[in-house]
Amino acid sequence: MNTESNGGPGIADAAAPAADPAAAGETAGVEQRLGSRAPHFIRRSRPLHLSWQVGIFVVGLAVVAGGIIMLPLPGPGWLVIFAGMAIWATEFVWAQLVLRWTKRKVTEAAQKALDPKVRRRNIILTSVGAVIIVAGLAVYLWKFGFVLPWNADA
């Protein structure tokens, strides 16, 4: 289960700081240790750690399921799904890797959105869309007047 409860080296060693102090200083704030963040007394006992993992999984699953339900309904669906992933990431390496990938992609998208060419394109597309909507409303008002669609006679 990618934990270190057996005392042996785990995946967490892959994220250990580099031997080069300059490289370690650059990644120390960004890269965190992979693996379980359960308290030490829980990790010492295999049955207790396993029950801890099951509890974390069930709570994370409930939060993610709530987020999925909120996607078509009113509510912050994606935010709740990422909160559930963050709960899972406290215990499971795969969730930590998914969150790292997600953070990297969100950062790349934010940088791309701030690019002047992309911003100019988005402004142009928004303006064209607004003109189309205003033209559609003008045609509707010309044809039917100020009547709501469910009260309009054909």
mmCIF file of C-alpha atoms in Angstrom:
data_model
loop_
_atom_site.group_PDB
_atom_site.id
_atom_site.type_symbol
_atom_site.label_atom_id
_atom_site.label_comp_id
_atom_site.label_asym_id
_atom_site.label_seq_id
_atom_site.Cartn_x
_atom_site.Cartn_y
_atom_site.Cartn_z
ATOM 1 C CA MET A 1 0.000 0.000 0.000
ATOM 2 C CA ASN A 2 2.975 2.321 -0.423
ATOM 3 C CA THR A 3 3.420 2.953 3.272
ATOM 4 C CA GLU A 4 6.428 2.797 5.481
ATOM 5 C CA SER A 5 4.776 0.999 8.394
ATOM 6 C CA ASN A 6 7.041 -2.021 8.023
ATOM 7 C CA GLY A 7 10.072 0.144 8.772
ATOM 8 C CA GLY A 8 11.672 -0.490 5.385
ATOM 9 C CA PRO A 9 12.417 2.080 2.731
ATOM 10 C CA GLY A 10 9.413 3.104 0.709
ATOM 11 C CA ILE A 11 8.585 5.353 -2.171
ATOM 12 C CA ALA A 12 9.251 8.294 0.128
ATOM 13 C CA ASP A 13 12.973 7.832 -0.498
ATOM 14 C CA ALA A 14 12.456 8.790 -4.146
ATOM 15 C CA ALA A 15 11.524 12.312 -3.074
ATOM 16 C CA ALA A 16 14.489 12.709 -0.714
ATOM 17 C CA PRO A 17 16.480 15.932 -1.114
ATOM 18 C CA ALA A 18 19.225 15.892 -3.701
ATOM 19 C CA ALA A 19 22.879 15.660 -2.671
ATOM 20 C CA ASP A 20 23.522 19.056 -4.271
ATOM 21 C CA PRO A 21 22.599 21.735 -1.676
ATOM 22 C CA ALA A 22 21.642 24.256 -4.368
ATOM 23 C CA ALA A 23 19.253 21.804 -5.976
ATOM 24 C CA ALA A 24 17.871 20.835 -2.569
ATOM 25 C CA GLY A 25 17.203 24.488 -1.765
ATOM 26 C CA GLU A 26 15.262 24.968 -4.987
ATOM 27 C CA THR A 27 12.955 22.008 -4.481
ATOM 28 C CA ALA A 28 12.651 22.026 -0.689
ATOM 29 C CA GLY A 29 9.616 24.308 -0.716
ATOM 30 C CA VAL A 30 7.962 22.657 -3.695
ATOM 31 C CA GLU A 31 8.559 18.925 -3.310
ATOM 32 C CA GLN A 32 7.182 17.225 -0.226
ATOM 33 C CA ARG A 33 7.876 13.763 1.074
ATOM 34 C CA LEU A 34 5.649 11.057 -0.389
ATOM 35 C CA GLY A 35 3.927 8.547 1.837
ATOM 36 C CA SER A 36 1.759 8.351 4.903
ATOM 37 C CA ARG A 37 1.350 11.399 7.103
ATOM 38 C CA ALA A 38 -0.269 9.413 9.901
ATOM 39 C CA PRO A 39 1.095 10.018 13.396
ATOM 40 C CA HIS A 40 4.043 7.853 14.331
ATOM 41 C CA PHE A 41 2.159 5.846 16.968
ATOM 42 C CA ILE A 42 -0.373 4.834 14.302
ATOM 43 C CA ARG A 43 2.294 3.866 11.765
ATOM 44 C CA ARG A 44 4.056 1.676 14.358
ATOM 45 C CA SER A 45 1.140 -0.748 14.602
ATOM 46 C CA ARG A 46 0.229 -2.461 11.327
ATOM 47 C CA PRO A 47 -3.433 -3.197 12.266
ATOM 48 C CA LEU A 48 -3.929 0.360 13.546
ATOM 49 C CA HIS A 49 -2.325 1.818 10.431
ATOM 50 C CA LEU A 50 -4.450 -0.340 8.155
ATOM 51 C CA SER A 51 -7.628 0.743 9.955
ATOM 52 C CA TRP A 52 -6.403 4.368 9.715
ATOM 53 C CA GLN A 53 -5.964 3.951 5.953
ATOM 54 C CA VAL A 54 -9.431 2.436 5.597
ATOM 55 C CA GLY A 55 -10.911 5.361 7.535
ATOM 56 C CA ILE A 56 -9.054 7.919 5.404
ATOM 57 C CA PHE A 57 -10.186 6.133 2.248
ATOM 58 C CA VAL A 58 -13.843 6.060 3.342
ATOM 59 C CA VAL A 59 -13.866 9.741 4.367
ATOM 60 C CA GLY A 60 -12.116 10.760 1.114
ATOM 61 C CA LEU A 61 -14.514 8.617 -0.895
ATOM 62 C CA ALA A 62 -17.525 10.271 0.769
ATOM 63 C CA VAL A 63 -16.147 13.742 0.003
ATOM 64 C CA VAL A 64 -15.314 12.858 -3.631
ATOM 65 C CA ALA A 65 -18.770 11.276 -4.090
ATOM 66 C CA GLY A 66 -20.354 14.437 -2.707
ATOM 67 C CA GLY A 67 -18.326 16.486 -5.187
ATOM 68 C CA ILE A 68 -19.400 14.280 -8.075
ATOM 69 C CA ILE A 69 -23.018 14.712 -7.008
ATOM 70 C CA MET A 70 -22.494 18.485 -6.909
ATOM 71 C CA LEU A 71 -21.210 18.626 -10.498
ATOM 72 C CA PRO A 72 -24.687 18.738 -12.098
ATOM 73 C CA LEU A 73 -26.299 20.269 -8.997
ATOM 74 C CA PRO A 74 -25.634 23.660 -7.433
ATOM 75 C CA GLY A 75 -22.456 23.602 -5.425
ATOM 76 C CA PRO A 76 -18.679 23.722 -5.755
ATOM 77 C CA GLY A 77 -18.311 20.231 -7.245
ATOM 78 C CA TRP A 78 -14.722 20.389 -8.474
ATOM 79 C CA LEU A 79 -13.554 22.114 -5.314
ATOM 80 C CA VAL A 80 -15.084 19.350 -3.181
ATOM 81 C CA ILE A 81 -13.569 16.645 -5.414
ATOM 82 C CA PHE A 82 -10.114 18.187 -4.990
ATOM 83 C CA ALA A 83 -10.715 18.410 -1.231
ATOM 84 C CA GLY A 84 -11.442 14.671 -1.213
ATOM 85 C CA MET A 85 -8.257 14.060 -3.187
ATOM 86 C CA ALA A 86 -6.358 16.130 -0.609
ATOM 87 C CA ILE A 87 -7.807 13.941 2.145
ATOM 88 C CA TRP A 88 -6.632 10.842 0.284
ATOM 89 C CA ALA A 89 -3.233 12.457 -0.283
ATOM 90 C CA THR A 90 -2.609 12.513 3.463
ATOM 91 C CA GLU A 91 -2.247 8.738 3.297
ATOM 92 C CA PHE A 92 -1.882 7.449 -0.275
ATOM 93 C CA VAL A 93 1.027 8.086 -2.636
ATOM 94 C CA TRP A 94 -1.101 7.791 -5.790
ATOM 95 C CA ALA A 95 -3.321 10.648 -4.579
ATOM 96 C CA GLN A 96 -0.256 12.756 -3.759
ATOM 97 C CA LEU A 97 1.043 12.223 -7.289
ATOM 98 C CA VAL A 98 -2.364 13.095 -8.794
ATOM 99 C CA LEU A 99 -2.489 16.307 -6.742
ATOM 100 C CA ARG A 100 1.044 17.256 -7.822
ATOM 101 C CA TRP A 101 0.103 16.692 -11.463
ATOM 102 C CA THR A 102 -3.115 18.728 -11.002
ATOM 103 C CA LYS A 103 -1.278 21.619 -9.340
ATOM 104 C CA ARG A 104 1.293 21.637 -12.141
ATOM 105 C CA LYS A 105 -1.414 21.687 -14.832
ATOM 106 C CA VAL A 106 -3.377 24.450 -13.070
ATOM 107 C CA THR A 107 -0.204 26.537 -12.779
ATOM 108 C CA GLU A 108 0.568 26.000 -16.474
ATOM 109 C CA ALA A 109 -2.999 26.964 -17.426
ATOM 110 C CA ALA A 110 -2.807 30.114 -15.300
ATOM 111 C CA GLN A 111 0.475 31.120 -16.940
ATOM 112 C CA LYS A 112 -0.991 30.423 -20.374
ATOM 113 C CA ALA A 113 -4.095 32.492 -19.568
ATOM 114 C CA LEU A 114 -1.875 35.440 -18.650
ATOM 115 C CA ASP A 115 -0.125 35.297 -22.037
ATOM 116 C CA PRO A 116 -1.011 38.511 -23.942
ATOM 117 C CA LYS A 117 -1.806 36.653 -27.179
ATOM 118 C CA VAL A 118 -4.191 34.275 -25.404
ATOM 119 C CA ARG A 119 -5.822 37.133 -23.492
ATOM 120 C CA ARG A 120 -6.328 39.088 -26.732
ATOM 121 C CA ARG A 121 -7.871 36.013 -28.390
ATOM 122 C CA ASN A 122 -10.183 35.438 -25.412
ATOM 123 C CA ILE A 123 -11.321 39.057 -25.454
ATOM 124 C CA ILE A 124 -12.046 38.843 -29.193
ATOM 125 C CA LEU A 125 -13.995 35.574 -28.784
ATOM 126 C CA THR A 126 -15.974 37.011 -25.868
ATOM 127 C CA SER A 127 -16.794 40.128 -27.880
ATOM 128 C CA VAL A 128 -17.946 38.074 -30.886
ATOM 129 C CA GLY A 129 -20.109 35.926 -28.596
ATOM 130 C CA ALA A 130 -21.637 39.021 -26.992
ATOM 131 C CA VAL A 131 -22.429 40.495 -30.421
ATOM 132 C CA ILE A 132 -24.136 37.229 -31.478
ATOM 133 C CA ILE A 133 -26.227 37.162 -28.275
ATOM 134 C CA VAL A 134 -27.253 40.820 -28.668
ATOM 135 C CA ALA A 135 -28.188 40.200 -32.325
ATOM 136 C CA GLY A 136 -30.280 37.175 -31.313
ATOM 137 C CA LEU A 137 -32.079 39.207 -28.647
ATOM 138 C CA ALA A 138 -32.702 41.994 -31.160
ATOM 139 C CA VAL A 139 -34.237 39.545 -33.656
ATOM 140 C CA TYR A 140 -36.425 38.048 -30.916
ATOM 141 C CA LEU A 141 -37.631 41.475 -29.748
ATOM 142 C CA TRP A 142 -38.302 42.540 -33.363
ATOM 143 C CA LYS A 143 -40.353 39.412 -34.082
ATOM 144 C CA PHE A 144 -42.223 38.919 -30.776
ATOM 145 C CA GLY A 145 -41.812 42.160 -28.854
ATOM 146 C CA PHE A 146 -41.169 42.090 -25.130
ATOM 147 C CA VAL A 147 -42.991 38.787 -24.510
ATOM 148 C CA LEU A 148 -41.547 35.862 -22.597
ATOM 149 C CA PRO A 149 -41.091 32.708 -24.705
ATOM 150 C CA TRP A 150 -43.678 30.658 -22.775
ATOM 151 C CA ASN A 151 -46.297 33.361 -23.319
ATOM 152 C CA ALA A 152 -45.577 33.898 -27.035
ATOM 153 C CA ASP A 153 -48.209 32.910 -29.598
ATOM 154 C CA ALA A 154 -46.847 31.178 -32.640
#
